Coordinates of C-alpha atoms in Angstrom, one line a residue:
Chain R
M601 CA 13.8 33.2 -177.4
R602 CA 12.4 29.9 -176.6
S603 CA 15.1 28.0 -178.0
W604 CA 17.6 30.1 -176.0
K605 CA 15.7 29.2 -172.6
L606 CA 15.8 25.6 -173.5
A607 CA 19.5 25.7 -174.1
K608 CA 20.0 27.5 -170.8
M609 CA 18.0 24.8 -169.1
S610 CA 19.8 22.0 -170.8
M611 CA 22.9 23.5 -169.6
V612 CA 21.8 23.2 -166.0
F613 CA 20.3 19.9 -166.1
A614 CA 22.6 18.1 -168.5
P615 CA 25.2 16.3 -166.4
R616 CA 28.7 17.8 -166.9
L617 CA 30.5 15.5 -169.1
A618 CA 32.8 13.2 -167.3
E619 CA 36.4 14.7 -167.1
S620 CA 38.5 13.0 -169.5
A621 CA 40.0 9.7 -168.1
P622 CA 41.9 10.5 -165.0
T623 CA 45.3 11.7 -165.6
S624 CA 47.8 9.0 -165.9
H625 CA 50.0 8.5 -162.7
V626 CA 52.9 10.9 -162.7
G627 CA 56.1 8.8 -163.0
A628 CA 58.4 8.6 -160.0
S629 CA 61.4 10.9 -160.6
W630 CA 63.7 8.3 -159.1
S631 CA 63.7 4.4 -158.9
P632 CA 65.4 2.6 -156.2
Y633 CA 66.3 -0.2 -158.5
D634 CA 68.7 -0.7 -161.4
N635 CA 69.4 -3.7 -163.6
N636 CA 72.9 -4.7 -163.9
G637 CA 72.2 -7.4 -166.4
G638 CA 73.7 -10.9 -166.7
T639 CA 72.7 -14.4 -166.9
C640 CA 72.8 -17.4 -164.5
V641 CA 72.4 -21.1 -165.3
A642 CA 72.5 -24.3 -163.3
I643 CA 72.4 -27.9 -164.0
A644 CA 71.9 -30.8 -161.7
G645 CA 73.3 -34.3 -162.3
A646 CA 73.2 -37.6 -160.5
D647 CA 76.0 -36.8 -158.3
Y648 CA 77.2 -33.3 -159.3
C649 CA 75.8 -29.9 -159.7
V650 CA 77.2 -27.2 -162.2
I651 CA 76.3 -23.4 -161.7
A652 CA 77.4 -20.8 -164.0
A653 CA 77.1 -17.1 -164.4
D654 CA 78.6 -14.5 -166.8
T655 CA 80.9 -11.9 -165.4
R656 CA 79.7 -8.8 -167.0
M657 CA 78.1 -5.9 -164.9
S658 CA 76.4 -3.3 -167.0
T659 CA 74.1 -0.3 -166.4
G660 CA 72.1 1.1 -169.3
F661 CA 74.3 0.8 -172.4
S662 CA 77.5 0.9 -170.5
I663 CA 79.7 -1.7 -168.9
L664 CA 80.7 -1.0 -165.3
T665 CA 83.1 -4.1 -165.1
R666 CA 84.0 -7.2 -167.2
D667 CA 85.1 -9.0 -164.2
Y668 CA 82.3 -9.3 -161.4
S669 CA 81.4 -12.6 -159.7
K670 CA 77.6 -13.1 -159.5
I671 CA 78.2 -16.4 -157.7
H672 CA 78.3 -16.8 -153.9
H673 CA 79.3 -19.8 -151.8
I674 CA 76.9 -20.0 -148.9
T675 CA 77.7 -23.5 -147.6
E676 CA 80.1 -26.1 -148.5
K677 CA 77.5 -27.9 -150.6
C678 CA 75.4 -24.9 -151.6
V679 CA 76.1 -22.1 -154.1
L680 CA 73.9 -19.1 -155.1
A681 CA 73.9 -17.4 -158.3
S682 CA 72.0 -14.3 -158.7
S683 CA 71.4 -11.6 -161.6
G684 CA 69.6 -8.4 -161.5
F685 CA 70.3 -5.5 -159.2
Q686 CA 73.7 -6.4 -157.7
A687 CA 73.3 -4.0 -154.7
D688 CA 70.3 -6.1 -153.7
V689 CA 72.0 -9.2 -154.5
R690 CA 75.0 -8.5 -152.3
S691 CA 72.6 -7.4 -149.4
L692 CA 70.7 -10.7 -149.9
Q693 CA 74.1 -12.7 -149.8
K694 CA 75.0 -11.1 -146.5
N695 CA 71.6 -11.7 -145.0
L696 CA 71.9 -15.4 -145.8
D697 CA 75.4 -15.6 -144.6
A698 CA 74.4 -14.2 -141.1
R699 CA 71.3 -16.6 -140.9
H700 CA 73.7 -19.4 -141.7
Q701 CA 76.1 -18.6 -139.1
I702 CA 73.4 -18.5 -136.6
Y703 CA 72.1 -22.0 -137.7
Q704 CA 75.7 -23.3 -137.4
H705 CA 76.0 -21.9 -133.8
Q706 CA 72.7 -23.4 -132.9
H707 CA 72.9 -26.8 -134.6
S708 CA 76.5 -27.4 -134.8
K709 CA 76.3 -28.4 -138.5
Q710 CA 76.0 -26.7 -141.9
M711 CA 72.6 -26.2 -143.4
S712 CA 71.7 -28.6 -146.1
C713 CA 70.8 -27.4 -149.6
P714 CA 67.0 -28.0 -149.3
A715 CA 67.0 -26.2 -146.0
M716 CA 69.0 -23.2 -147.6
A717 CA 66.5 -23.2 -150.4
Q718 CA 63.4 -22.8 -148.0
L719 CA 65.5 -20.0 -146.0
L720 CA 66.1 -18.1 -149.2
S721 CA 62.5 -18.3 -150.2
N722 CA 61.3 -17.0 -146.8
T723 CA 63.9 -14.3 -147.0
L724 CA 62.8 -13.1 -150.4
Y725 CA 59.1 -13.1 -149.3
Y726 CA 59.7 -11.2 -146.2
K727 CA 60.4 -8.3 -148.5
R728 CA 57.3 -8.8 -150.6
F729 CA 56.5 -5.2 -150.7
F730 CA 59.9 -3.9 -151.5
P731 CA 61.6 -6.8 -153.2
Y732 CA 65.1 -7.8 -153.5
Y733 CA 65.5 -7.2 -157.3
S734 CA 67.5 -10.4 -157.7
F735 CA 66.8 -13.4 -159.8
N736 CA 68.3 -16.4 -158.1
V737 CA 69.4 -19.9 -158.9
L738 CA 70.4 -21.9 -156.1
G739 CA 72.5 -25.2 -156.7
G740 CA 74.1 -28.0 -154.6
L741 CA 74.0 -31.5 -153.4
D742 CA 71.1 -32.6 -151.4
N743 CA 71.2 -34.8 -148.3
E744 CA 71.7 -38.0 -150.3
G745 CA 74.5 -36.5 -152.4
K746 CA 72.4 -35.9 -155.7
G747 CA 72.4 -32.7 -157.6
C748 CA 69.8 -30.2 -156.8
V749 CA 68.8 -27.1 -158.5
Y750 CA 66.3 -24.5 -157.2
T751 CA 65.0 -21.6 -159.2
Y752 CA 63.5 -18.5 -157.8
D753 CA 61.5 -15.4 -158.8
A754 CA 62.1 -12.0 -157.2
V755 CA 59.6 -12.6 -154.2
G756 CA 60.5 -16.1 -153.2
S757 CA 58.4 -18.5 -155.3
Y758 CA 60.6 -21.5 -155.8
E759 CA 60.6 -24.9 -157.3
R760 CA 63.3 -27.8 -157.4
S761 CA 64.1 -28.8 -160.9
G762 CA 66.9 -30.5 -163.0
Y763 CA 68.2 -27.3 -164.5
S764 CA 67.2 -23.6 -164.7
S765 CA 68.4 -20.4 -166.0
Q766 CA 67.6 -16.7 -164.9
G767 CA 68.5 -13.2 -166.0
S768 CA 68.7 -11.3 -169.4
G769 CA 69.7 -14.2 -171.4
Q770 CA 67.2 -16.7 -169.7
T771 CA 64.8 -16.7 -172.7
L772 CA 67.7 -17.4 -175.0
I773 CA 69.3 -20.3 -172.8
M774 CA 66.1 -22.1 -171.5
P775 CA 64.6 -23.4 -174.7
V776 CA 68.1 -25.0 -175.5
L777 CA 68.4 -26.6 -172.0
D778 CA 64.7 -27.8 -172.4
N779 CA 65.7 -29.3 -175.8
Q780 CA 69.0 -31.0 -174.6
L781 CA 68.1 -32.1 -171.1
K782 CA 64.4 -33.0 -171.4
S783 CA 63.8 -33.0 -167.7
A784 CA 60.4 -34.4 -166.6
S785 CA 57.7 -32.0 -165.4
P786 CA 57.3 -32.1 -161.7
L787 CA 53.5 -32.8 -162.5
V788 CA 54.3 -36.1 -164.0
L789 CA 53.0 -39.3 -162.3
P790 CA 54.7 -41.5 -161.2
P791 CA 57.4 -38.9 -160.0
R792 CA 60.5 -39.2 -162.2
E793 CA 64.1 -38.4 -161.1
S794 CA 64.7 -34.6 -161.6
S795 CA 68.3 -34.9 -162.3
T796 CA 69.5 -35.1 -165.8
P797 CA 71.4 -38.0 -167.4
L798 CA 74.5 -35.9 -168.7
T799 CA 78.1 -36.6 -167.3
E800 CA 79.7 -33.7 -165.6
S801 CA 82.0 -32.8 -168.4
E802 CA 79.0 -33.1 -170.9
A803 CA 77.2 -30.6 -168.7
V804 CA 80.1 -28.2 -168.5
D805 CA 80.5 -28.4 -172.3
L806 CA 76.9 -27.6 -172.7
I807 CA 76.8 -24.8 -170.5
K808 CA 79.9 -23.1 -172.2
D809 CA 78.1 -23.5 -175.5
T810 CA 75.0 -22.0 -174.3
F811 CA 76.6 -18.9 -172.8
A812 CA 78.6 -18.5 -176.1
S813 CA 75.3 -18.4 -177.9
A814 CA 73.6 -16.1 -175.3
A815 CA 76.5 -13.7 -175.6
E816 CA 76.0 -13.5 -179.4
R817 CA 72.4 -12.3 -179.1
D818 CA 72.0 -10.7 -175.7
I819 CA 73.8 -7.4 -175.2
Y820 CA 73.9 -7.9 -171.4
T821 CA 75.7 -11.1 -171.5
G822 CA 79.4 -11.4 -172.3
D823 CA 83.1 -10.8 -171.2
G824 CA 83.4 -14.0 -169.4
V825 CA 81.6 -17.0 -167.7
E826 CA 82.4 -18.4 -164.3
I827 CA 81.4 -22.1 -163.9
V828 CA 81.4 -23.7 -160.4
I829 CA 81.2 -27.5 -160.2
I830 CA 80.0 -29.2 -156.9
N831 CA 80.6 -32.8 -156.4
K832 CA 81.4 -35.2 -153.7
E833 CA 85.1 -34.3 -154.0
G834 CA 84.3 -30.7 -153.2
I835 CA 83.9 -27.5 -155.2
R836 CA 85.9 -26.6 -158.4
R837 CA 85.9 -23.4 -160.2
E838 CA 86.5 -22.8 -164.1
T839 CA 86.4 -19.8 -166.2
M840 CA 86.0 -19.3 -169.9
A841 CA 86.3 -16.0 -171.9
L842 CA 83.2 -14.6 -173.9
K843 CA 82.7 -12.0 -176.6
R844 CA 83.4 -8.5 -175.2
D845 CA 81.5 -6.5 -177.6
Chain Y
M1457 CA 21.2 33.4 -183.0
T1458 CA 23.4 32.0 -185.6
K1459 CA 25.5 29.2 -184.5
S1460 CA 29.0 30.0 -185.3
S1461 CA 30.1 26.7 -187.2
V1462 CA 33.5 25.7 -187.7
I1463 CA 34.2 24.3 -191.1
Q1464 CA 36.6 21.5 -190.9
V1465 CA 39.2 22.2 -193.5
P1466 CA 41.5 19.3 -194.2
P1467 CA 45.3 20.2 -193.7
K1468 CA 46.8 21.2 -197.0
G1469 CA 50.3 20.3 -196.3
G1470 CA 52.8 19.3 -193.6
F1471 CA 52.5 16.1 -191.5
S1472 CA 49.3 15.0 -190.0
F1473 CA 49.8 13.9 -186.4
D1474 CA 46.3 12.2 -186.0
L1475 CA 47.9 8.7 -185.9
S1476 CA 50.4 9.9 -183.3
R1477 CA 47.4 11.0 -181.0
R1478 CA 45.8 7.7 -181.7
N1479 CA 49.1 5.8 -180.7
A1480 CA 49.3 7.8 -177.6
M1481 CA 45.8 7.0 -176.7
L1482 CA 46.2 3.3 -177.3
Q1483 CA 49.3 3.3 -175.1
Q1484 CA 47.4 5.0 -172.5
Q1485 CA 44.9 2.2 -172.6
G1486 CA 47.6 -0.3 -172.2
A1487 CA 48.5 -1.5 -175.7
K1488 CA 52.0 -2.1 -176.2
L1489 CA 53.7 -0.6 -179.2
P1490 CA 56.0 -2.8 -181.3
K1491 CA 59.6 -2.2 -180.6
Y1492 CA 61.5 -0.8 -183.5
R1493 CA 64.5 -2.2 -184.8
K1494 CA 67.2 0.4 -184.0
T1495 CA 70.9 0.2 -185.0
G1496 CA 72.2 1.0 -181.3
T1497 CA 75.4 1.9 -183.2
T1498 CA 78.6 3.6 -183.6
I1499 CA 79.1 5.5 -186.8
V1500 CA 82.0 7.9 -187.5
G1501 CA 83.6 9.9 -190.4
L1502 CA 86.7 11.7 -190.8
V1503 CA 88.4 14.1 -193.3
Y1504 CA 92.0 13.1 -194.3
K1505 CA 94.5 14.5 -196.8
D1506 CA 93.0 13.0 -199.9
G1507 CA 89.2 12.7 -199.0
V1508 CA 86.9 11.2 -196.5
I1509 CA 86.8 8.0 -194.5
L1510 CA 83.5 6.7 -193.1
G1511 CA 83.3 3.9 -190.5
A1512 CA 80.5 1.9 -188.9
D1513 CA 79.9 -1.2 -186.6
T1514 CA 77.6 -3.9 -187.7
R1515 CA 75.1 -4.7 -184.8
A1516 CA 71.3 -4.1 -185.1
T1517 CA 69.3 -4.5 -181.9
E1518 CA 65.6 -4.7 -181.1
G1519 CA 65.5 -3.7 -177.5
E1520 CA 68.1 -5.7 -175.8
I1521 CA 68.5 -8.5 -178.2
V1522 CA 70.7 -8.5 -181.2
C1523 CA 68.7 -9.0 -184.3
D1524 CA 71.4 -8.8 -186.9
K1525 CA 75.0 -9.5 -186.2
N1526 CA 76.3 -8.2 -189.6
C1527 CA 74.1 -5.5 -191.0
E1528 CA 75.3 -2.7 -193.4
K1529 CA 75.1 0.7 -192.0
I1530 CA 77.1 2.5 -194.7
H1531 CA 74.6 3.3 -197.4
Y1532 CA 75.2 4.3 -201.1
L1533 CA 73.9 7.8 -202.0
A1534 CA 76.0 8.5 -205.2
P1535 CA 79.1 7.1 -206.7
N1536 CA 81.0 9.7 -204.8
I1537 CA 78.8 10.1 -201.7
Y1538 CA 78.2 7.6 -198.9
C1539 CA 76.1 7.9 -195.7
C1540 CA 76.2 6.1 -192.2
G1541 CA 73.0 5.8 -190.4
A1542 CA 72.1 5.5 -186.9
G1543 CA 68.7 5.3 -185.2
T1544 CA 65.7 3.4 -186.4
A1545 CA 66.9 1.2 -189.1
A1546 CA 63.7 1.5 -191.3
D1547 CA 64.1 5.3 -191.2
T1548 CA 67.8 5.4 -192.1
E1549 CA 67.4 2.9 -194.9
N1550 CA 64.4 4.5 -196.5
V1551 CA 65.6 8.1 -196.2
T1552 CA 69.1 7.2 -197.8
D1553 CA 67.3 5.1 -200.6
M1554 CA 65.0 8.1 -201.3
V1555 CA 67.6 10.6 -201.5
S1556 CA 69.8 8.4 -203.6
S1557 CA 67.0 8.0 -206.2
Q1558 CA 66.5 11.8 -206.1
L1559 CA 70.2 12.4 -206.5
A1560 CA 70.3 10.0 -209.6
L1561 CA 67.4 11.9 -211.2
H1562 CA 69.1 15.2 -210.4
R1563 CA 72.4 13.9 -212.1
Y1564 CA 70.4 13.1 -215.2
A1565 CA 68.8 16.5 -215.3
T1566 CA 71.9 18.5 -214.7
G1567 CA 74.4 16.4 -216.4
R1568 CA 76.8 16.8 -213.5
D1569 CA 78.2 14.7 -210.6
S1570 CA 76.2 15.1 -207.4
R1571 CA 77.7 17.4 -204.7
V1572 CA 77.5 16.5 -201.0
V1573 CA 75.6 19.7 -200.1
T1574 CA 72.9 18.8 -202.4
A1575 CA 72.5 15.4 -200.6
L1576 CA 72.7 17.4 -197.4
T1577 CA 69.9 19.7 -198.2
M1578 CA 67.6 17.1 -199.4
I1579 CA 68.1 15.0 -196.4
K1580 CA 67.6 17.9 -193.9
T1581 CA 64.5 19.4 -195.6
H1582 CA 63.0 15.8 -195.3
L1583 CA 63.9 15.3 -191.7
F1584 CA 62.7 18.8 -190.7
R1585 CA 59.4 18.3 -192.4
Y1586 CA 58.8 15.1 -190.3
Q1587 CA 59.8 17.1 -187.1
G1588 CA 62.2 14.5 -185.7
H1589 CA 59.6 11.6 -186.0
V1590 CA 61.8 10.1 -188.7
S1591 CA 64.4 8.9 -186.3
A1592 CA 67.6 9.2 -188.5
A1593 CA 71.1 10.4 -187.3
L1594 CA 73.3 10.3 -190.1
V1595 CA 77.0 10.9 -191.0
L1596 CA 77.2 12.0 -194.5
G1597 CA 80.6 12.2 -196.3
G1598 CA 81.7 12.3 -199.9
V1599 CA 84.2 14.1 -202.5
D1600 CA 82.9 16.3 -205.2
V1601 CA 84.3 18.9 -207.5
T1602 CA 84.6 21.5 -204.7
G1603 CA 86.5 19.0 -202.4
P1604 CA 85.9 16.5 -199.5
H1605 CA 83.1 17.1 -197.4
L1606 CA 81.8 15.6 -194.0
H1607 CA 78.5 16.4 -192.2
A1608 CA 76.5 15.2 -189.3
I1609 CA 72.8 15.3 -189.6
Y1610 CA 70.5 15.0 -186.6
P1611 CA 67.0 13.6 -186.6
H1612 CA 65.2 17.0 -186.3
G1613 CA 66.9 18.3 -189.3
S1614 CA 69.8 20.3 -188.0
T1615 CA 73.3 19.6 -189.5
D1616 CA 77.0 20.2 -188.6
T1617 CA 79.9 20.5 -190.9
L1618 CA 83.0 19.0 -189.4
P1619 CA 86.4 17.5 -190.0
F1620 CA 85.5 14.5 -187.8
A1621 CA 82.0 13.4 -186.6
T1622 CA 80.5 10.5 -184.5
M1623 CA 77.0 9.5 -184.1
G1624 CA 74.8 6.7 -182.3
S1625 CA 74.9 5.2 -178.8
G1626 CA 78.6 4.6 -179.2
S1627 CA 79.5 8.2 -180.4
L1628 CA 81.1 9.1 -176.9
A1629 CA 83.4 6.1 -176.9
A1630 CA 84.3 6.8 -180.5
M1631 CA 84.7 10.8 -180.0
S1632 CA 87.2 10.2 -177.3
V1633 CA 89.4 8.2 -179.7
F1634 CA 88.9 11.0 -182.3
E1635 CA 89.5 13.8 -180.0
S1636 CA 92.9 12.4 -178.7
R1637 CA 94.2 11.3 -182.0
Y1638 CA 92.9 13.4 -184.8
K1639 CA 95.1 16.0 -186.6
E1640 CA 94.8 17.6 -189.9
N1641 CA 96.3 16.0 -193.1
L1642 CA 96.2 12.5 -192.0
T1643 CA 97.5 9.8 -194.4
R1644 CA 95.4 7.1 -195.7
E1645 CA 96.8 4.5 -193.3
E1646 CA 96.8 6.7 -190.3
G1647 CA 93.0 7.8 -191.1
M1648 CA 91.8 4.2 -191.6
E1649 CA 93.7 3.2 -188.2
I1650 CA 92.0 6.0 -186.3
V1651 CA 88.6 5.3 -187.7
S1652 CA 88.9 1.6 -186.8
A1653 CA 90.1 2.4 -183.4
A1654 CA 87.1 4.7 -182.8
I1655 CA 84.7 2.1 -184.1
C1656 CA 86.3 -0.6 -181.9
A1657 CA 86.1 1.7 -178.9
G1658 CA 82.3 1.7 -179.7
I1659 CA 82.0 -2.0 -180.2
F1660 CA 83.7 -3.0 -176.9
N1661 CA 82.5 -0.2 -174.7
D1662 CA 78.9 0.4 -176.0
L1663 CA 76.5 -2.4 -175.6
G1664 CA 74.4 -1.1 -178.5
S1665 CA 77.3 -1.6 -180.9
G1666 CA 79.3 -4.8 -181.7
S1667 CA 80.5 -7.3 -184.3
N1668 CA 82.4 -6.1 -187.1
V1669 CA 84.0 -2.8 -188.5
D1670 CA 82.9 -1.5 -191.8
L1671 CA 84.9 1.2 -193.7
C1672 CA 84.4 3.4 -196.7
I1673 CA 87.2 5.5 -198.1
I1674 CA 86.1 8.1 -200.7
T1675 CA 88.6 10.2 -202.7
K1676 CA 88.3 12.2 -206.0
E1677 CA 89.5 9.1 -207.9
G1678 CA 86.5 7.0 -206.6
K1679 CA 85.6 4.9 -203.5
E1680 CA 86.6 1.7 -201.8
Y1681 CA 84.0 0.0 -199.6
L1682 CA 85.6 -2.3 -197.2
R1683 CA 82.9 -4.5 -195.9
N1684 CA 84.0 -6.3 -192.5
Y1685 CA 87.3 -4.6 -192.8
Q1686 CA 87.9 -5.9 -189.2
Q1687 CA 86.3 -8.8 -187.4
P1688 CA 87.3 -8.8 -183.9
N1689 CA 84.6 -10.6 -182.5
P1690 CA 84.5 -14.4 -183.4
R1691 CA 82.3 -16.9 -181.5
S1692 CA 83.9 -17.8 -178.3
Y1693 CA 83.1 -21.6 -178.0
T1694 CA 81.4 -24.3 -180.0
R1695 CA 80.2 -27.6 -178.3
S1696 CA 82.4 -30.4 -179.5
K1697 CA 79.5 -32.9 -179.6
G1698 CA 77.4 -30.8 -182.0
Y1699 CA 73.6 -30.7 -182.0
D1700 CA 72.0 -33.8 -183.5
F1701 CA 68.5 -34.3 -184.2
M1702 CA 67.6 -37.9 -185.4
N1703 CA 64.2 -38.9 -187.1
G1704 CA 61.7 -39.4 -184.3
Y1705 CA 62.8 -36.5 -182.2
T1706 CA 59.7 -34.8 -182.8
A1707 CA 56.5 -37.0 -182.8
V1708 CA 55.0 -37.4 -186.2
L1709 CA 51.1 -37.4 -185.6
S1710 CA 50.1 -38.0 -189.4
T1711 CA 51.4 -38.1 -192.7
Q1712 CA 50.0 -37.2 -196.2
I1713 CA 51.8 -37.6 -199.4
R1714 CA 50.6 -35.7 -202.6
Q1715 CA 52.0 -36.2 -206.0
L1716 CA 52.7 -32.6 -207.3
R1717 CA 53.7 -33.9 -210.7
Q1718 CA 50.0 -34.2 -211.6
H1719 CA 49.5 -30.7 -210.7
V1720 CA 52.3 -29.0 -212.5
Q1721 CA 52.3 -28.2 -216.2
V1722 CA 55.7 -27.6 -218.1
L1723 CA 55.3 -25.1 -220.9
E1724 CA 58.1 -24.5 -223.5
G1725 CA 58.7 -20.8 -224.4
D1726 CA 61.1 -18.4 -225.9
R1727 CA 64.1 -17.2 -223.6
M1728 CA 63.8 -13.8 -222.4
D1729 CA 65.9 -11.3 -224.1
E1730 CA 69.2 -10.4 -222.3
E1731 CA 70.2 -6.9 -222.1

C-alpha cells in the first residue's frame, strides 16, 4: 500500500521527462535553386588575362545541353565567368549590364575592371539573404594594362589574385594551378606581383590540360571548354572539345 | 503488486537494425556518414538466337567524383553464368562473390552444371533477408541445360524474367535503345551492336556512367568476356610541356640514412612445392 502511494507521489512530483529532442526541421518541399554544374578558371598574366569555362549544362544526372556559354563579356576589358545555377547567373549578368550602361551614360567611359569587381561584390551582397547561386570569376586588364583576376563566393566576398577556379571541378583544378603557378599569398610582405610569369600560350596550354583532367574525374565537367583571352589587342576566343561521357 | 517485467530476448534470426538506429541518431546530431562508392552505371542484358549478351559501362563514382575510370561490373558466378551489378560497389561485389562460392559448392555436391534459376534464387533470398539495405541491382544472365535465361534483380529481392533488361542510373537511356531496336532471334553481330549502342547511350547521356563498354557473350558452347570492347572516351588533351618536378621542388628539412643491410638476414631454404 505504502509503496503504491509513494509511487503515486513520485509520479506527481517527478518532472516529466523532457520530450525527446525537438523533431528535426521538416524539409522544404521545394527549393528555388538548382545546380547546373560546370567549372570556371581564370589566369592573369603580365599583360593578358585568360578566362575559361566548360560548356556543359546539367541537372541531376542528366545533361541539358553540351553547348552553353558560362562566359559573359561585360565591358571591353572585363569578362565574367560563372558556374552554379544558370538562371541566377543570367539574372546577375543582366543586372550588371544595366548598371554598366547607367555608368557609361553618367561618366562617358567604360567601367574599369577593379571598379566592376567592386560593383559585382556589392550586387551579390545586396541579396545576402536570398543569394544568387552563382560562383564567379571576373577577369580582365586593370587600369595599367596588367592582367587581373577576381574570385568571389556566392555572397560577394572577393579577392584579387593571380589565378582562380570555381565550380564543381574547383577542388580538382586549384591544386594543379597552385603547383604550376605558385602565386604569392597576398599576406606576404613586401607585397609581390600577383600576376603569374607564364606566357600567354603557356597559360592557354595549362588551362586546356587542367580542364581535360577535370573532365576525367568530375562528372559535371565535360563536352567542351570555351577560352577567352584578353590582351591589349582585344578579346580573342578559342574552343576545345572535351570528353562527352 | 507484481511488476510485470519484460524479459529481453535476443532476436533469433533476421537482421538486427540496432546499428541503423544508431546511424540515424548520429546523423541527426550532425555526424556525416561516409559516402558509399556507387557504380552510377548502365548495365544491360539481352537474349539473342544462341544465348545471352551482357553489357556494362566502366565508371565508378563516389558522389560526383569518378573514383575508378575502368572498373569491372560484369561479375563471374559460374562458367556459364555472369552477372552485371549496379548500386553500391561493395554490395554487388560481395553478393556475387558469395553466390559464386555457393554455386561452386552446389556443383560439387550435385555433380551438374549450375542453372541460372539457382543463382537467381540464392541472390533474391539473400537480398530479401536484408530488406533492401544491401543495395545491389543486378542483371543476371547465363545459358544452362534448359536454355538461355536473363533476369533483372532489384535491391529488395524482387526479380523479373525478361528478353532484354537494363539497370542503373543510365537504364532509361539504354532502354530507349533496346525498345526501338530489339527483336527476337537476333544474330550475334546484331546483338553485340545493339548492346554496345545501349551502353553508349548510357555513357554519353547519363553522368553516372562513362568510360568504356564491356561485353560478355554466353552461349551453350562457352563464354566470351570482351573487356573494354569499345573505348569511345580517350583523354582529350595532354599538355605538350609535361610536368617536371626537379630535385629541390619540395624543401628537404632533414635527412637520415640507415643501412638496412645490417638488419636483414638472408636464409637459404627449400623451394616451395609447385602444384
